Amino acid sequence: MPTLGTVELEASADAAYDALLAACKDAGAKVEQSSAELRAVEGKSGMMWMKNRFPFRFYARIAPGKESGRAVLQVYDFSPVAPDRRFIEVLVKKVGTAVKLAGEVDYETVEDIKSAAGQADAAKKEQDAADAASSAAAPPVPSVAEEGGRRPNQQSPASAAGSAKIVAAHLKLVVDTSSIGTYKYGIKAVEGGGPYAAADRMVVFPIEAGNVIRFFKGDFSLGELPIHSLESIAATTDREKGLLGEKTNRKVTLAYRSDGPEGRPLVSMTLDVEDDKAGAIVDQLASLRKLELEGTYFRYLNLEYRADGSSWAPTVVFYATPFLAPGERVIWSEYGTEGLFSRRYKWLKAVTNFRAIYYDFEAHRADAVMLPGVGDVLVTNKWTETKTERSTDAGYRVRYMGHSRRTTQAKTSRTVYGNVLIMHGGHPFMKLASVKDPDGVAAMIKYAVAESKSNIRGAGKEPGAGQEEPPRAAGLEEASHAGKRRRPPEAAEADHAAAARGSGMVCPRCGSQNAADSIFCNKCGSKLDYKCPRCGRRNATDARFCNQCGSQL
């Protein structure tokens, strides 16, 4: 049965948490998870004393004390042998070497460890949920004049701070979170830094993964620093004398406030990193900080939606991000990645029941349109690929001319590919290239567009009306597919022409648009049709069946 040990400390909560982390390390415990925000650690006890023949799980946290300047250490011991207080005694003793104990350890047996541990963090989790709800259901933004010219539904810098961590913690990504690209840097030494002074490496998580820096000592996590809390980011150069003359050493200096601008004094730390990485670290952190604080990344639309004819429910769509809103589901998606062993996303194309979006993970920018604003969905440049698979039956033999032999069977399959164009404002907005079964995909998207016009509305407005149209981001280039040749400009022009005319013959070789009665391509000279051997009807070269008599071609 689990045991709980509680002792009061004559130290601040932060100092006590630092002492707890050091005590776990000195006691040989393996910390698997740690949270500087909750001031809690969880892991396995290790086997550092003679009588303990097995490791067991433990959970420890620092809670605020009843008096100012004091904290409370709580340790949950999950040992199957109850009561087994040895681990708690060792951990408290190690903590007592760094901060002063205000009394003796109070032990009690916990009947329901799950509910007891849950009570420890209940208040903090409720606060996080409230923050997430206030972020999702953002209050009406003041008028443009009051906001100094800011467009509606655009967050101010004050409300934007901390949005990345809240949204990343409570909303699901369209893609797999584990393949969001992170950036790892080695640290040779740290000057200052408070709880991060012992760090030997840092990992930068971009805005799609919370926009934080995590510091590590080996495999041990020292905590995380929100990038929006950085007050200043600078690269500095130290000059040192060496055997071969003077040499330079590039460093990164960060200044931050852990409790916001009105909290503690400014904390400064200098990271001694690889010289060729210092400039990249500064540029990256400055860019991510600006992205969150300027209030343009987490722009949102207040909408109402209904599913299967149910009642209207409110939701908030962060339309320029890859995060799914409550009630939003993915209909179709495609993404590009790089890296063989550590895959990371480069771009994403997705269609949901709310919007169509192209997202660039490297630039952290998006191009999006809400489905009620989609004009049409077209299919262009279809082609068929034939695949033949041969299989040998090892168990069945055919007797022929006095010899036995195995039988071989061939199976042929045909797959249709093509491009799907999503139209907006009379022009192609997004091209889904080389899609398998393009007619089926287009039909699915058309159905979602039709449904959205009756099941999505602006808050308090009629269906299909009143939604603010997201601005299209300029300069996003069409992503090329890995292993495929980029299509020539003429082929892109053909897509535009096909979208404008909606009919005609598309050359399967160069993608050029031709008149409906064309026999040969006016661009490359390739033959555009195939005559049915039964009825003589002209068909497209990629047709499988005659459009007149239905004969197989």
XYZ file of C-alpha atoms in Angstrom:
553
model
C 0.000 0.000 0.000
C 1.509 3.386 -0.970
C 2.935 5.706 1.656
C 2.885 9.522 1.730
C 5.597 11.498 3.474
C 5.111 15.240 4.118
C 7.602 17.736 5.562
C 7.690 21.540 5.674
C 10.762 23.401 4.365
C 12.107 26.820 5.287
C 12.662 27.852 1.665
C 10.821 29.284 -1.301
C 8.975 26.889 -3.610
C 11.551 27.376 -6.385
C 14.524 26.778 -4.102
C 12.819 23.697 -2.698
C 12.150 22.349 -6.220
C 15.823 22.827 -7.165
C 16.790 20.957 -3.983
C 14.344 18.154 -4.854
C 15.864 17.698 -8.314
C 19.388 17.569 -6.854
C 18.259 15.137 -4.134
C 16.785 12.730 -6.682
C 20.065 12.701 -8.549
C 22.179 12.221 -5.401
C 19.912 9.406 -4.195
C 20.311 7.510 -7.462
C 16.636 7.815 -8.392
C 15.679 7.803 -12.068
C 13.485 10.799 -12.908
C 11.296 9.979 -15.916
C 9.169 13.131 -15.924
C 9.605 16.542 -14.343
C 7.599 19.761 -14.490
C 8.994 23.086 -13.363
C 5.513 24.560 -13.683
C 3.929 22.001 -11.334
C 7.183 21.622 -9.363
C 6.782 17.867 -9.514
C 8.876 14.819 -10.470
C 7.979 11.205 -11.176
C 10.146 8.142 -11.716
C 11.715 5.046 -10.131
C 13.494 4.856 -6.799
C 16.569 2.885 -7.836
C 18.356 0.322 -5.639
C 20.929 2.271 -3.629
C 20.554 0.680 -0.218
C 21.167 -2.897 0.797
C 17.702 -3.971 1.907
C 15.891 -2.599 -1.115
C 16.001 -5.428 -3.656
C 13.792 -3.834 -6.287
C 13.037 -0.355 -7.653
C 9.542 1.095 -7.327
C 7.742 4.157 -8.591
C 7.571 7.419 -6.694
C 5.950 10.821 -7.136
C 7.179 13.979 -5.383
C 6.069 17.581 -5.538
C 6.628 20.951 -3.883
C 3.483 22.678 -2.627
C 3.185 26.237 -1.272
C 3.542 26.506 2.500
C 1.036 28.039 4.869
C 3.473 30.872 5.673
C 5.327 33.149 3.292
C 8.808 31.916 2.424
C 7.988 28.282 3.190
C 7.182 25.232 1.060
C 5.931 21.692 1.625
C 7.576 18.562 0.214
C 5.226 15.646 -0.489
C 6.619 12.242 -1.531
C 4.405 9.334 -2.595
C 6.145 5.966 -2.207
C 4.623 3.235 -4.414
C 6.561 0.372 -2.801
C 4.568 -2.916 -2.755
C 5.982 -3.577 0.740
C 4.080 -1.306 3.107
C 5.010 0.658 4.977
C 8.447 1.123 3.324
C 9.705 4.536 4.355
C 13.372 4.116 3.446
C 13.211 5.941 0.107
C 11.271 8.859 1.616
C 13.784 9.083 4.465
C 16.751 9.141 2.080
C 15.140 11.713 -0.237
C 14.174 14.036 2.625
C 17.679 13.759 4.068
C 19.204 14.757 0.702
C 16.805 17.705 0.401
C 17.747 18.756 3.955
C 21.373 19.241 2.892
C 20.312 22.070 0.540
C 17.424 23.700 2.416
C 16.436 23.705 6.065
C 13.737 21.329 7.311
C 11.068 23.031 9.434
C 9.976 19.866 11.235
C 9.758 16.094 11.187
C 8.383 13.979 8.374
C 4.701 13.108 8.764
C 3.877 9.649 7.327
C 0.485 8.291 6.340
C -0.787 5.337 4.318
C -2.734 6.269 1.204
C -5.726 4.098 0.332
C -6.353 5.530 -3.121
C -3.058 6.786 -4.497
C -4.657 7.869 -7.757
C -7.088 10.246 -6.099
C -4.465 11.441 -3.634
C -1.934 12.246 -6.335
C -4.685 13.819 -8.386
C -5.585 16.156 -5.535
C -2.004 17.368 -5.448
C -2.240 18.865 -8.934
C -5.993 19.432 -9.168
C -5.818 23.170 -8.552
C -3.079 23.672 -11.163
C -4.846 21.567 -13.798
C -8.111 23.420 -13.200
C -6.265 26.690 -13.750
C -4.731 25.382 -16.996
C -8.165 24.284 -18.188
C -9.568 27.707 -17.369
C -6.702 29.360 -19.276
C -7.332 27.101 -22.258
C -11.052 27.845 -22.196
C -10.446 31.570 -22.016
C -7.983 31.304 -24.892
C -10.344 29.193 -27.020
C -13.463 31.207 -26.224
C -11.671 34.518 -26.576
C -13.802 37.509 -25.578
C -14.917 39.962 -28.252
C -11.985 42.064 -29.377
C -12.401 45.857 -29.087
C -12.958 47.875 -32.219
C -10.141 48.478 -34.677
C -9.830 52.059 -33.494
C -9.473 50.972 -29.858
C -6.865 48.368 -30.810
C -4.793 50.873 -32.734
C -5.686 49.575 -36.197
C -5.468 45.867 -35.416
C -7.944 43.820 -37.488
C -10.750 41.961 -35.636
C -9.990 38.544 -34.145
C -6.277 39.311 -33.970
C -4.771 38.873 -30.524
C -2.930 41.676 -28.774
C 0.646 40.936 -27.634
C -0.502 40.712 -24.018
C -3.093 38.030 -24.729
C -0.813 36.248 -27.203
C 1.907 35.567 -24.612
C 1.682 31.953 -23.532
C -0.842 31.020 -26.236
C 1.520 28.505 -27.876
C 1.856 26.350 -24.763
C -1.868 26.432 -23.959
C -2.998 25.634 -27.502
C -0.376 22.896 -27.974
C -1.426 21.270 -24.691
C -5.164 21.232 -25.357
C -5.657 21.004 -29.141
C -4.706 18.147 -31.455
C -2.431 18.601 -34.452
C -3.398 17.464 -37.939
C -0.092 15.549 -38.087
C 1.832 13.318 -35.677
C 3.295 15.427 -32.863
C 6.419 13.248 -32.585
C 7.581 14.306 -36.072
C 7.450 18.050 -35.444
C 11.012 19.228 -36.025
C 12.947 20.166 -32.876
C 16.417 21.717 -32.726
C 19.127 20.345 -30.430
C 22.221 22.280 -29.363
C 25.107 21.311 -27.142
C 26.143 23.580 -24.250
C 29.762 23.639 -23.049
C 29.129 25.828 -19.994
C 26.472 28.075 -18.438
C 27.084 31.323 -16.564
C 24.152 32.121 -14.249
C 20.902 30.557 -15.341
C 19.329 29.605 -12.004
C 17.821 26.096 -12.305
C 19.411 25.621 -15.745
C 23.004 26.255 -14.618
C 24.013 22.579 -14.910
C 22.652 22.134 -18.451
C 24.856 20.498 -21.078
C 22.328 20.658 -23.934
C 19.153 22.453 -24.933
C 16.259 21.515 -27.219
C 14.156 24.198 -28.930
C 10.529 23.221 -29.544
C 8.910 25.417 -32.236
C 5.543 27.102 -31.954
C 3.697 23.998 -33.195
C 5.078 22.085 -30.165
C 4.612 24.710 -27.432
C 7.355 27.289 -28.226
C 9.633 26.384 -25.309
C 13.305 25.641 -24.586
C 14.045 22.505 -22.555
C 17.356 22.168 -20.761
C 18.976 18.817 -19.979
C 21.866 17.462 -17.942
C 22.525 14.152 -19.675
C 19.128 12.456 -19.792
C 17.852 14.433 -16.808
C 15.425 17.268 -17.583
C 16.148 20.512 -15.731
C 12.881 22.128 -16.815
C 11.631 24.291 -19.648
C 11.666 28.003 -20.414
C 8.816 29.554 -22.451
C 10.310 31.465 -25.371
C 7.795 34.304 -24.981
C 9.262 35.027 -21.505
C 12.653 35.998 -22.982
C 13.265 39.711 -22.476
C 16.441 39.835 -24.549
C 18.366 37.493 -26.861
C 21.886 38.358 -27.980
C 25.064 36.789 -29.321
C 28.271 37.864 -27.598
C 31.930 37.323 -28.424
C 34.719 36.726 -25.897
C 38.365 37.055 -26.895
C 40.814 34.657 -25.274
C 44.556 34.214 -25.595
C 45.739 30.866 -26.837
C 49.005 29.201 -27.833
C 48.535 30.265 -31.446
C 47.367 33.769 -30.612
C 44.064 35.360 -29.787
C 40.893 33.386 -30.459
C 37.219 34.240 -30.251
C 34.491 32.351 -28.418
C 30.860 32.937 -29.434
C 28.164 32.750 -26.736
C 24.420 33.309 -26.413
C 23.062 35.546 -23.637
C 19.414 35.219 -22.578
C 17.466 37.317 -20.081
C 14.054 36.149 -18.881
C 11.374 36.533 -16.224
C 9.827 33.226 -15.163
C 6.707 34.806 -13.638
C 5.942 37.473 -16.234
C 6.924 41.165 -16.522
C 5.586 42.049 -13.067
C 7.181 39.052 -11.329
C 10.703 38.344 -10.229
C 13.794 40.330 -11.148
C 15.325 39.706 -14.529
C 17.410 36.504 -14.695
C 20.340 36.451 -17.089
C 22.370 33.494 -18.307
C 25.121 33.055 -20.871
C 25.367 29.822 -22.832
C 28.736 28.750 -24.204
C 27.715 26.975 -27.421
C 29.442 25.948 -30.621
C 30.726 29.081 -32.372
C 28.979 28.311 -35.653
C 25.640 27.738 -33.873
C 25.398 30.968 -31.836
C 24.014 33.138 -34.622
C 21.465 30.501 -35.685
C 20.242 30.075 -32.083
C 19.741 33.834 -31.644
C 17.894 34.211 -34.958
C 15.699 31.203 -34.274
C 14.687 32.230 -30.741
C 14.052 35.836 -31.803
C 11.863 34.666 -34.684
C 9.815 32.270 -32.528
C 9.384 34.881 -29.795
C 8.179 37.488 -32.296
C 5.838 34.965 -33.894
C 4.014 34.369 -30.608
C 4.051 37.891 -29.200
C 3.045 39.862 -32.284
C -0.391 38.237 -32.095
C -0.773 37.218 -35.749
C -0.041 33.489 -35.538
C -2.989 32.539 -33.319
C -5.610 34.541 -35.206
C -8.983 32.924 -34.769
C -12.579 32.821 -36.008
C -15.516 32.448 -33.607
C -17.877 29.964 -35.277
C -20.819 27.741 -34.530
C -21.206 24.278 -36.049
C -23.517 21.304 -35.869
C -22.929 17.647 -36.660
C -25.594 15.228 -37.938
C -28.356 17.790 -37.566
C -27.672 18.306 -33.866
C -27.895 21.611 -32.018
C -25.402 24.405 -32.673
C -22.182 24.330 -30.658
C -19.586 27.126 -30.374
C -15.994 26.607 -31.493
C -12.903 28.657 -32.230
C -10.767 27.939 -35.290
C -7.113 29.003 -35.278
C -7.259 28.959 -39.055
C -3.599 29.789 -39.790
C -2.238 26.918 -37.661
C -2.147 23.107 -38.020
C -4.235 22.709 -34.841
C -7.702 21.167 -35.063
C -10.534 23.103 -33.437
C -13.115 21.352 -31.241
C -15.492 19.628 -33.668
C -13.032 19.767 -36.581
C -12.018 16.521 -38.304
C -9.634 15.727 -41.154
C -11.175 14.642 -44.472
C -7.991 14.421 -46.539
C -4.333 15.219 -45.827
C -0.912 15.022 -47.458
C 2.471 16.073 -46.111
C 6.124 16.291 -47.082
C 8.972 15.221 -44.786
C 12.754 15.225 -44.709
C 15.312 13.091 -42.886
C 15.827 9.337 -42.936
C 16.322 8.509 -39.248
C 14.720 11.553 -37.606
C 11.811 12.454 -39.848
C 10.438 15.980 -39.627
C 7.574 17.667 -41.454
C 8.258 20.312 -44.109
C 4.751 21.106 -45.346
C 1.152 20.002 -44.976
C -1.933 20.095 -47.173
C -5.198 19.225 -45.475
C -8.937 19.499 -45.980
C -11.160 19.359 -42.907
C -14.876 19.822 -42.399
C -14.101 23.502 -41.614
C -11.291 24.613 -43.960
C -8.638 23.864 -46.550
C -5.085 24.705 -45.478
C -1.547 24.627 -46.806
C 0.998 24.942 -43.963
C 4.759 25.508 -44.170
C 6.481 24.097 -41.052
C 9.782 25.800 -41.861
C 8.313 29.302 -42.257
C 5.488 28.680 -39.714
C 3.028 30.226 -42.170
C -0.264 29.093 -43.633
C -2.619 29.677 -46.541
C -6.197 28.840 -45.558
C -9.777 29.206 -46.754
C -12.964 28.250 -44.939
C -15.023 25.613 -46.795
C -18.117 27.844 -47.202
C -15.873 30.093 -49.323
C -14.809 27.311 -51.740
C -16.253 27.885 -55.203
C -15.695 24.552 -56.923
C -13.547 21.416 -56.885
C -12.134 20.249 -60.254
C -10.155 17.239 -61.470
C -7.415 17.704 -64.107
C -4.639 15.670 -65.711
C -5.864 12.162 -64.963
C -3.715 9.182 -65.897
C -3.744 5.435 -65.293
C -0.921 3.293 -63.944
C -0.980 -0.466 -64.593
C 0.726 -2.883 -62.220
C 1.178 -6.609 -62.829
C 2.010 -8.980 -59.970
C 3.107 -12.547 -60.649
C 2.780 -15.291 -58.037
C 3.975 -18.932 -58.112
C 1.987 -21.720 -56.472
C 4.612 -23.946 -54.810
C 2.122 -26.560 -53.663
C 0.323 -27.327 -56.924
C 2.220 -29.014 -59.777
C 1.050 -29.642 -63.336
C 2.102 -32.882 -65.078
C 3.222 -32.143 -68.628
C 5.255 -34.375 -70.970
C 6.484 -36.470 -68.079
C 7.695 -33.443 -66.103
C 6.108 -31.593 -63.183
C 6.239 -27.826 -62.931
C 4.830 -25.052 -60.719
C 2.001 -22.844 -61.948
C 2.438 -19.079 -62.238
C -0.453 -16.642 -62.025
C -0.484 -12.969 -63.064
C -2.719 -10.321 -61.502
C -3.086 -6.945 -63.189
C -4.416 -3.843 -61.414
C -5.058 -0.357 -62.749
C -4.953 2.774 -60.592
C -6.163 6.207 -61.662
C -4.249 9.294 -60.519
C -4.873 12.977 -61.131
C -4.803 16.510 -59.731
C -7.623 17.998 -57.675
C -8.023 21.779 -57.767
C -9.822 23.618 -54.944
C -11.184 26.894 -56.339
C -11.634 30.135 -54.413
C -12.578 33.493 -55.872
C -12.517 32.107 -59.390
C -8.877 30.962 -59.155
C -7.135 27.746 -58.052
C -6.458 28.054 -54.320
C -4.841 24.683 -53.654
C -3.721 21.832 -55.889
C -3.721 18.306 -54.549
C -1.194 16.746 -56.916
C -0.949 13.105 -58.013
C -3.967 12.026 -55.968
C -5.107 8.413 -56.112
C -8.757 8.179 -57.232
C -9.043 11.946 -57.867
C -12.747 11.737 -58.753
C -13.524 10.116 -55.425
C -11.450 12.680 -53.501
C -13.091 15.569 -55.370
C -16.559 14.166 -54.673
C -15.721 13.823 -50.980
C -14.498 17.441 -50.763
C -17.521 18.733 -52.704
C -19.809 16.989 -50.251
C -17.924 18.556 -47.303
C -18.209 22.006 -48.924
C -21.965 21.573 -49.431
C -22.410 20.393 -45.840
C -20.348 23.290 -44.454
C -22.674 25.866 -46.022
C -25.557 24.618 -43.893
C -23.656 23.436 -40.802
C -21.149 26.262 -40.187
C -22.006 29.845 -39.350
C -20.503 32.869 -37.693
C -21.337 33.115 -34.006
C -24.994 34.124 -33.744
C -25.522 34.327 -37.538
C -27.321 32.378 -40.243
C -25.635 29.276 -41.737
C -23.201 29.984 -44.556
C -23.133 33.730 -43.873
C -21.153 36.153 -41.800
C -17.872 34.258 -41.520
C -14.834 36.481 -41.688
C -12.633 35.295 -44.536
C -9.060 34.508 -43.450
C -6.426 36.543 -45.304
C -4.295 34.508 -47.681
C -0.595 34.527 -46.819
C 1.525 35.711 -49.742
C 4.679 34.055 -50.977
C 3.969 30.408 -50.115
C 5.402 28.248 -52.873
C 3.863 25.004 -54.079
C 5.592 22.085 -52.345
C 7.320 19.563 -54.582
C 6.866 15.857 -53.924
C 9.872 13.834 -52.785
C 11.255 11.711 -55.585
C 9.136 13.383 -58.281
C 10.177 15.881 -60.921
C 8.742 19.379 -60.487
C 6.167 19.996 -63.193
C 7.032 22.624 -65.831
C 5.369 26.062 -65.826
C 3.358 25.036 -68.897
C 1.643 22.313 -66.869
C 0.684 24.796 -64.147
C -0.771 27.075 -66.825
C -2.758 24.101 -68.104
C -4.317 23.678 -64.666
C -5.426 27.304 -64.673
C -6.807 26.956 -68.188
C -8.673 23.778 -67.295
C -10.155 25.465 -64.265
C -11.261 28.452 -66.354
C -12.834 26.452 -69.186
C -13.870 23.319 -67.282
C -13.649 21.193 -70.468
C -11.291 20.169 -73.282
C -8.544 17.621 -73.861
C -5.559 17.644 -71.477
C -2.321 16.267 -72.921
C -1.134 13.342 -70.777
C 2.474 14.049 -71.745
C 2.976 17.789 -71.169
C -0.263 18.745 -69.371
C -1.258 21.418 -71.910
C -4.922 22.248 -72.444
C -6.352 21.621 -75.928
C -9.694 22.160 -77.606
C -12.329 19.464 -77.078
C -12.100 18.263 -80.716
C -8.293 18.105 -80.818
C -6.588 14.941 -82.066
C -2.990 15.979 -81.423
C -1.536 18.243 -78.701
C -0.867 21.780 -79.925
C 2.136 22.000 -77.609
C 4.117 18.763 -78.004
C 2.321 16.961 -80.838
C 1.330 13.860 -78.825
C -1.863 12.031 -79.774
C -4.729 12.965 -77.481
C -7.347 10.305 -78.133
C -7.859 6.617 -78.704
C -10.433 5.190 -81.132
C -12.685 2.422 -79.847
C -12.116 -0.737 -81.949
C -15.803 -1.676 -81.658
C -17.758 1.495 -82.380
C -15.057 3.917 -83.545
C -15.817 6.468 -80.802
C -12.919 8.759 -79.792
C -11.829 8.456 -76.157
C -9.124 10.047 -74.048
C -5.810 8.191 -74.024
C -6.175 7.340 -70.313
C -9.717 5.964 -70.674
C -10.274 2.360 -69.634
C -13.744 1.944 -71.172
C -15.390 3.494 -74.210
C -17.702 6.400 -73.371
C -20.077 5.346 -76.183
C -20.496 1.541 -76.053
C -18.747 0.651 -72.784
C -16.246 -1.715 -74.396
C -12.936 -2.175 -72.574
C -10.108 -0.322 -74.311
